mmCIF file of C-alpha atoms in Angstrom:
data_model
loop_
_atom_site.group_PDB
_atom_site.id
_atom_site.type_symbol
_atom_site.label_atom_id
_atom_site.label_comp_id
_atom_site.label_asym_id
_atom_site.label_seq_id
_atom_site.Cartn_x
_atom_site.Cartn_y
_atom_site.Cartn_z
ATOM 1 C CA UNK A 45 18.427 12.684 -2.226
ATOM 2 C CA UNK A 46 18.569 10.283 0.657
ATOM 3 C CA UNK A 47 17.484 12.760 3.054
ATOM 4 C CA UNK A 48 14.392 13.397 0.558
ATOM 5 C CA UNK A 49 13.884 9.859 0.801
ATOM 6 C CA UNK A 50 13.933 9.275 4.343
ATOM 7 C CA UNK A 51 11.553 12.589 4.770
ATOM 8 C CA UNK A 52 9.357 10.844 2.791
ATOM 9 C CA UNK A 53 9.583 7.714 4.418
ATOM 10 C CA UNK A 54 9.244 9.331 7.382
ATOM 11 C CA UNK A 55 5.745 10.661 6.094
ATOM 12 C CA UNK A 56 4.515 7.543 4.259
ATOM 13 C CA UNK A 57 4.811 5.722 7.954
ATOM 14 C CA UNK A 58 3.087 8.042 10.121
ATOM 15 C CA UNK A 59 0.250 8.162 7.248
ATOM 16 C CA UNK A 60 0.126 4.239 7.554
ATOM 17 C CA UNK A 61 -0.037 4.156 11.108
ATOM 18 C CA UNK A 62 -2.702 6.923 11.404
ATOM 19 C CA UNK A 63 -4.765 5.759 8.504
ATOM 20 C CA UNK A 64 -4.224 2.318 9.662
ATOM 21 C CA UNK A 65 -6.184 2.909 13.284
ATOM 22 C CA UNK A 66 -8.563 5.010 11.764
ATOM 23 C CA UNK A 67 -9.915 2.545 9.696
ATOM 24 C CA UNK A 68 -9.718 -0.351 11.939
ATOM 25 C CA UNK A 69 -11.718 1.809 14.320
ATOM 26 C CA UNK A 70 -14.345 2.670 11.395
ATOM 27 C CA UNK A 71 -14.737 -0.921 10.355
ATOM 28 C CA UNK A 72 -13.535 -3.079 12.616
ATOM 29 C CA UNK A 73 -10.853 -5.805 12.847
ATOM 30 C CA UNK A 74 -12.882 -9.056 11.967
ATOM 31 C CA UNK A 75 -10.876 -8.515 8.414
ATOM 32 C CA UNK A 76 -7.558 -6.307 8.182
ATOM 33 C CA UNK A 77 -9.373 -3.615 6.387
ATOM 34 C CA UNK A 78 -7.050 -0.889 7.446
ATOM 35 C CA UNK A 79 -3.720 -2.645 5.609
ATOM 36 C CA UNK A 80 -5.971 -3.423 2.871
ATOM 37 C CA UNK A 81 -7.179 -0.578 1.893
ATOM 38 C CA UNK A 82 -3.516 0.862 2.676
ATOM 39 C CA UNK A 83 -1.932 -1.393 0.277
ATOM 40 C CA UNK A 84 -4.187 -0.834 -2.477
ATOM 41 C CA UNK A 85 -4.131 2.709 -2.374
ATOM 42 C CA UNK A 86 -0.270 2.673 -1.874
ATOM 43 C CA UNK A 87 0.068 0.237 -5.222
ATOM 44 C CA UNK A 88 -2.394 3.032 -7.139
ATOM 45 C CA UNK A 89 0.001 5.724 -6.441
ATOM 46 C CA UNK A 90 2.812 3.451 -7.197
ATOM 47 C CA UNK A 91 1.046 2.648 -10.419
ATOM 48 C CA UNK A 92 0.374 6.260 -10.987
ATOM 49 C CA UNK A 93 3.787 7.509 -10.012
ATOM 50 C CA UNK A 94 5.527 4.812 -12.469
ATOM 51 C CA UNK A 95 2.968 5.947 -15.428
ATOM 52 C CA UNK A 96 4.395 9.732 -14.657
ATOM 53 C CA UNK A 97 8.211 8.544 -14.315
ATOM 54 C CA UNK A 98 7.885 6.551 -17.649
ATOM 55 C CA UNK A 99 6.304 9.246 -19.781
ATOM 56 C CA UNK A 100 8.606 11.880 -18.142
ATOM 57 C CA UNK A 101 6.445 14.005 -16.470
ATOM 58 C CA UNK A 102 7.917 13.709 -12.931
ATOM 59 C CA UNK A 103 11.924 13.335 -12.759
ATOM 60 C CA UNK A 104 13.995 10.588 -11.026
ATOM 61 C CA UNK A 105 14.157 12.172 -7.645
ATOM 62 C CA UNK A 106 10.366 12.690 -7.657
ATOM 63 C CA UNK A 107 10.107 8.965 -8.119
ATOM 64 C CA UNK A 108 12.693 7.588 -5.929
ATOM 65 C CA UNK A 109 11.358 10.324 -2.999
ATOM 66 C CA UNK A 110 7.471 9.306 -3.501
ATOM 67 C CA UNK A 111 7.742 5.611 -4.886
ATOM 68 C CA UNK A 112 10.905 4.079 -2.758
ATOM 69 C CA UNK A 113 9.918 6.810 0.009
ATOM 70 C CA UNK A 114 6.818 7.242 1.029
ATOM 71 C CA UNK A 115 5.053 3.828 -0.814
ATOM 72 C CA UNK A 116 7.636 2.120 0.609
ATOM 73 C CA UNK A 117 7.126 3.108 4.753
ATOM 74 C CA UNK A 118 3.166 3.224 3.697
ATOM 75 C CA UNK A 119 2.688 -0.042 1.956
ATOM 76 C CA UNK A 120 3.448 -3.007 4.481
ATOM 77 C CA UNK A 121 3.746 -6.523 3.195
ATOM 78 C CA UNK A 122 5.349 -8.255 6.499
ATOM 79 C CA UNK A 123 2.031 -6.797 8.182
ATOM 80 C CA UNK A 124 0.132 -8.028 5.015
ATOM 81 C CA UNK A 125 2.076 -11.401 6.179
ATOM 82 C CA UNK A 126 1.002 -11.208 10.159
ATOM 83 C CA UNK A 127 -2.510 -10.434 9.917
ATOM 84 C CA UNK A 128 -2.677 -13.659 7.719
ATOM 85 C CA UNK A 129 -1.411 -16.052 9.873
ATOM 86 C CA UNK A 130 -3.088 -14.195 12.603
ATOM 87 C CA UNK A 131 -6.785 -15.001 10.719
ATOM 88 C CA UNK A 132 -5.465 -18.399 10.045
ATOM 89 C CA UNK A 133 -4.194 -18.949 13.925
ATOM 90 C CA UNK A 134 -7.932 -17.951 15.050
ATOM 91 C CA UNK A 135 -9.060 -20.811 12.108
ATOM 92 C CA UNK A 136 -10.532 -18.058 9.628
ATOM 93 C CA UNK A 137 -9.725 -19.916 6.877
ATOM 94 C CA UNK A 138 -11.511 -18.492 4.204
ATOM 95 C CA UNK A 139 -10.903 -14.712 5.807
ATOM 96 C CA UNK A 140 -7.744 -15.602 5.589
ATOM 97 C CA UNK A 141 -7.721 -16.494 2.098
ATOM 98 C CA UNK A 142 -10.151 -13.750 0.748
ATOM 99 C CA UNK A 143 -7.237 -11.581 2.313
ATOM 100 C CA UNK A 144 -4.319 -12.845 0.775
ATOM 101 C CA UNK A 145 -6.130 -13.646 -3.101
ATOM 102 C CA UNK A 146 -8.166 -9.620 -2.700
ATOM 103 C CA UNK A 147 -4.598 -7.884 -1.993
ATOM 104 C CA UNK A 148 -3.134 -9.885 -4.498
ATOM 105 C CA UNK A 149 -5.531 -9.360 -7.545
ATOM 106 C CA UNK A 150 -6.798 -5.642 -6.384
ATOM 107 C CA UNK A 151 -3.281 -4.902 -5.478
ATOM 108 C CA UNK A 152 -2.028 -5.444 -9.169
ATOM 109 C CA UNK A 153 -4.998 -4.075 -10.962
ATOM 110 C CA UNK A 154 -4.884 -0.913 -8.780
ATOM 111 C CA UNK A 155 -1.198 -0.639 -9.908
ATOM 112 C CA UNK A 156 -2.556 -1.098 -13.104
ATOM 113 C CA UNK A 157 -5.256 1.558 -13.084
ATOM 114 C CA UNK A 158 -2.669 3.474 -11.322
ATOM 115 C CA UNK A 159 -0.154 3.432 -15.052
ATOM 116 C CA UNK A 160 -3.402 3.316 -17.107
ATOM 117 C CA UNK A 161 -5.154 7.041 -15.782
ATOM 118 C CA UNK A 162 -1.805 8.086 -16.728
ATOM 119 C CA UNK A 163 -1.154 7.171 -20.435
#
């Protein structure tokens, strides 16, 4: 199972990077729109992988693999962490905190949405 883990891990990462540069390159880097949009989607598919593991539909392994895995190398919360203080170090203040409130609050209800499409 470890070995599952880590190849998912493994995958999760590489998507993050890749994913990560292509949407910086699409929209820019005056706001961190490429770990945004990253950590949303990654706490949708958490959400949506945790309605699946609670009703039974996917087994344990499935979850640990895709949910400690791969949301856990795609999702990034220390980067979440450095590209705030990097707004607030260039005085974007209210970036800064747009950033940190959005992730929070779309983060959750994404998770959310994620459990809800599957009840």
């Amino acid at each position: 199972m470890i070995l599952w883990i880590g190849f998912a891990g493994v995958l999760g990462a590489v998507l993050r990077f890749s994913l990560g540069k292509w949407v910086s390159g699409l929209l820019g880097t005056a706001f961190p729109w490429g770990t945004w949009i990253i950590n949303i989607s990654g706490s949708l598919l958490l959400g949506l992988l945790y309605g699946w593991h609670q009703s039974q539909m996917i087994s344990d392994g499935i979850w640990l693999m895709w949910g400690t895995g791969f949301c856990g190398a795609y999702t990034t919360f220390s980067t979440f962490g450095y590209e705030t203080l990097g707004l607030m170090g260039r005085q974007r203040y209210a970036r800064a905190a747009l950033y940190v409130g959005s992730s929070v609050v779309v983060g959750v209800l994404a998770a959310w949405a994620g459990v809800w499409l599957t009840a």
